mmCIF file of C-alpha atoms in Angstrom:
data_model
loop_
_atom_site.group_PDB
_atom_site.id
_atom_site.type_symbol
_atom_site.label_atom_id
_atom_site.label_comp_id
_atom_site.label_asym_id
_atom_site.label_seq_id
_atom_site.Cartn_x
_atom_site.Cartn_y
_atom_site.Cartn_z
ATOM 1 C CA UNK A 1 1.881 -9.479 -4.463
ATOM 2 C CA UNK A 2 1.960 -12.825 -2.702
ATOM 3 C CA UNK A 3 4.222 -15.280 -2.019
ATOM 4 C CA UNK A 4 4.679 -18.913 -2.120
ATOM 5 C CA UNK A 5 6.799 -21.404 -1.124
ATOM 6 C CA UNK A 6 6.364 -25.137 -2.633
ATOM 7 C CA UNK A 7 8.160 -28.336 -1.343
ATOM 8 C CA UNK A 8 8.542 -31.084 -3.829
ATOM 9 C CA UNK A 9 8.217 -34.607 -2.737
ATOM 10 C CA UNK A 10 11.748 -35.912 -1.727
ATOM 11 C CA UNK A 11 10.158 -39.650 -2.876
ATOM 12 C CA UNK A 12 8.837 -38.143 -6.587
ATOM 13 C CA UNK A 13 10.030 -39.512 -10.059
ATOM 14 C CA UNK A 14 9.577 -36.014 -11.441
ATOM 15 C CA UNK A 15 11.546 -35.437 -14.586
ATOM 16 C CA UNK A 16 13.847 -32.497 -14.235
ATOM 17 C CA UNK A 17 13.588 -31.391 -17.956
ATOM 18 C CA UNK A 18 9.142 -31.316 -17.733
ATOM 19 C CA UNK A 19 8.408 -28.178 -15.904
ATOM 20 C CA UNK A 20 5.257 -28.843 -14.776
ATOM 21 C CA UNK A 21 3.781 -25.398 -12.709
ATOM 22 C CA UNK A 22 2.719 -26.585 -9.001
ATOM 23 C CA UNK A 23 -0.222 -24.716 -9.629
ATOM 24 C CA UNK A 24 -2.710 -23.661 -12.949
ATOM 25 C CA UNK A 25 -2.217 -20.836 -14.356
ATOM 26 C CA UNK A 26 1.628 -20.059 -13.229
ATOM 27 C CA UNK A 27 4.331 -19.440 -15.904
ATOM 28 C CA UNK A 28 8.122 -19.993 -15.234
ATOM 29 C CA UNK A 29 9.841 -17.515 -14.931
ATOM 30 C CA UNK A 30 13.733 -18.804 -13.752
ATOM 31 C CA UNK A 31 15.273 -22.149 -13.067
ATOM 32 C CA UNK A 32 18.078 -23.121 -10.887
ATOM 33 C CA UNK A 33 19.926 -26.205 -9.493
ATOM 34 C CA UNK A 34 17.097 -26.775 -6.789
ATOM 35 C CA UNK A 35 13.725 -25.017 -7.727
ATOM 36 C CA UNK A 36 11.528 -23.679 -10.517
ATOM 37 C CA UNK A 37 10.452 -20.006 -9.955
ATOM 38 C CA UNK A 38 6.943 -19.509 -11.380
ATOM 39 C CA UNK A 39 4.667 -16.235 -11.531
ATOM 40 C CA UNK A 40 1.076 -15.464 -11.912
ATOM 41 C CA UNK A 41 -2.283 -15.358 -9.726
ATOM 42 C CA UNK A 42 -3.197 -16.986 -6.689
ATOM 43 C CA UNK A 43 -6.530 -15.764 -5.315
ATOM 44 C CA UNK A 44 -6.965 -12.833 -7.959
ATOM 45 C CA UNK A 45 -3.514 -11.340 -6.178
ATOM 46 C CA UNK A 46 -0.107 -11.491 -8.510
ATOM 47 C CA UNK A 47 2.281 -14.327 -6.824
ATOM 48 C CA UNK A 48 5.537 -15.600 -7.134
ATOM 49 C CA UNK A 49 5.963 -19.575 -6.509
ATOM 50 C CA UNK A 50 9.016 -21.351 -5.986
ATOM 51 C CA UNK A 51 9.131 -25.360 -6.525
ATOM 52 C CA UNK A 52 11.690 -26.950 -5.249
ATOM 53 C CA UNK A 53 12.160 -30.407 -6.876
ATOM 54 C CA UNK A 54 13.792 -33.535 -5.750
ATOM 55 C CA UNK A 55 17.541 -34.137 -6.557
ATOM 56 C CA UNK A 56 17.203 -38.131 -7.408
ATOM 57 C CA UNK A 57 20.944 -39.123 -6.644
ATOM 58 C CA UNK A 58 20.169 -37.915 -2.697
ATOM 59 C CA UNK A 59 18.944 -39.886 -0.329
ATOM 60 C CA UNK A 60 14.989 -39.222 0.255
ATOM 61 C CA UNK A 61 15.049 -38.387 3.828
ATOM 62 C CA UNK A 62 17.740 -36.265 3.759
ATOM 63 C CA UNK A 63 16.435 -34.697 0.338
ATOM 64 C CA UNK A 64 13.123 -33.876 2.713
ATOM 65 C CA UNK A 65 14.991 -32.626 5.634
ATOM 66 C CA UNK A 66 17.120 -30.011 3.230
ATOM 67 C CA UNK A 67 14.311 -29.170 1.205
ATOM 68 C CA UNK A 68 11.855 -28.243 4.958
ATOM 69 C CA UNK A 69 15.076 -26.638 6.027
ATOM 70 C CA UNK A 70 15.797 -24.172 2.869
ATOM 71 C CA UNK A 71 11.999 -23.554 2.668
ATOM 72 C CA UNK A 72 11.789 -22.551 6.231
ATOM 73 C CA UNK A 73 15.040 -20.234 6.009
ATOM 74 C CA UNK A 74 13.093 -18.181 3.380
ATOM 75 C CA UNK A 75 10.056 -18.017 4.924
ATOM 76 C CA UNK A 76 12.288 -16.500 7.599
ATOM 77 C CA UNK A 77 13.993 -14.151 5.387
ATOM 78 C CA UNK A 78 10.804 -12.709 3.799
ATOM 79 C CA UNK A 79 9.490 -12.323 7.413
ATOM 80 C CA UNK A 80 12.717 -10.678 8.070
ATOM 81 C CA UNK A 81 12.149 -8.253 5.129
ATOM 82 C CA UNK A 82 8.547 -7.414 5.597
ATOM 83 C CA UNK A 83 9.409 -6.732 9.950
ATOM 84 C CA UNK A 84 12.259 -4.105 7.996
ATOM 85 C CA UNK A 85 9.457 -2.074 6.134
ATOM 86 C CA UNK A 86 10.963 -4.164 2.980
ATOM 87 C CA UNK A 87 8.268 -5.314 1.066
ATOM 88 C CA UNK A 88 9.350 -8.902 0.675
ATOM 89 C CA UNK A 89 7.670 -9.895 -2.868
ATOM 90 C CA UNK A 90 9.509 -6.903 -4.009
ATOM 91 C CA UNK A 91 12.851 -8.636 -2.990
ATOM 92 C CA UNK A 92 12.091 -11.575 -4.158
ATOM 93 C CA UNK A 93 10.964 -10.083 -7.899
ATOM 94 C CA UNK A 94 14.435 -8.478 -7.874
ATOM 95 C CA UNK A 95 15.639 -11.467 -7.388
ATOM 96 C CA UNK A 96 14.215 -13.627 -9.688
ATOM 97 C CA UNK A 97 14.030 -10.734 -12.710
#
């Protein structure tokens, strides 16, 4: 199963209520106080996708500098978890479900 990791645009008027799947074809699965968690297929190969949108009440460039910084700390983690043997979609469905 794949992962992937979505940024939202710190600059977007995206409504946090219409939860709009970054991708065709993805179905939500969770959300939380900074992303959408969506699941379904990328390239014929199950996939998780996590979209983080933009808080509007922070300011844009720090809203882009958080949301590169969380994105790249998980990208790290599942790195982390796939150098351990640990499948990391597997940790990351356990997670979410």
């Amino acid at each position: 199963m794949a992962a992937v990791l979505a940024e939202g645009s710190a600059g977007g008027a995206e409504s946090e209520a219409a939860a709009v799947p970054p991708m065709a074809g993805l179905e939500m699965v969770q959300q939380g106080a900074e992303a959408r968690v969506y699941r379904g297929l990328f390239l014929g190969r199950p996939t998780v996708a996590k979209h983080r949108f933009p808080k509007r009440y922070r300011h844009p460039l720090l809203e882009e500098r958080l949301s590169r910084r969380r994105t790249a700390q998980e990208a790290r983690s599942l790195l982390r978890c796939w150098r351990a043997g640990k499948e990391a979609e597997d940790w990351l469905w356990k997670a979410v479900g």
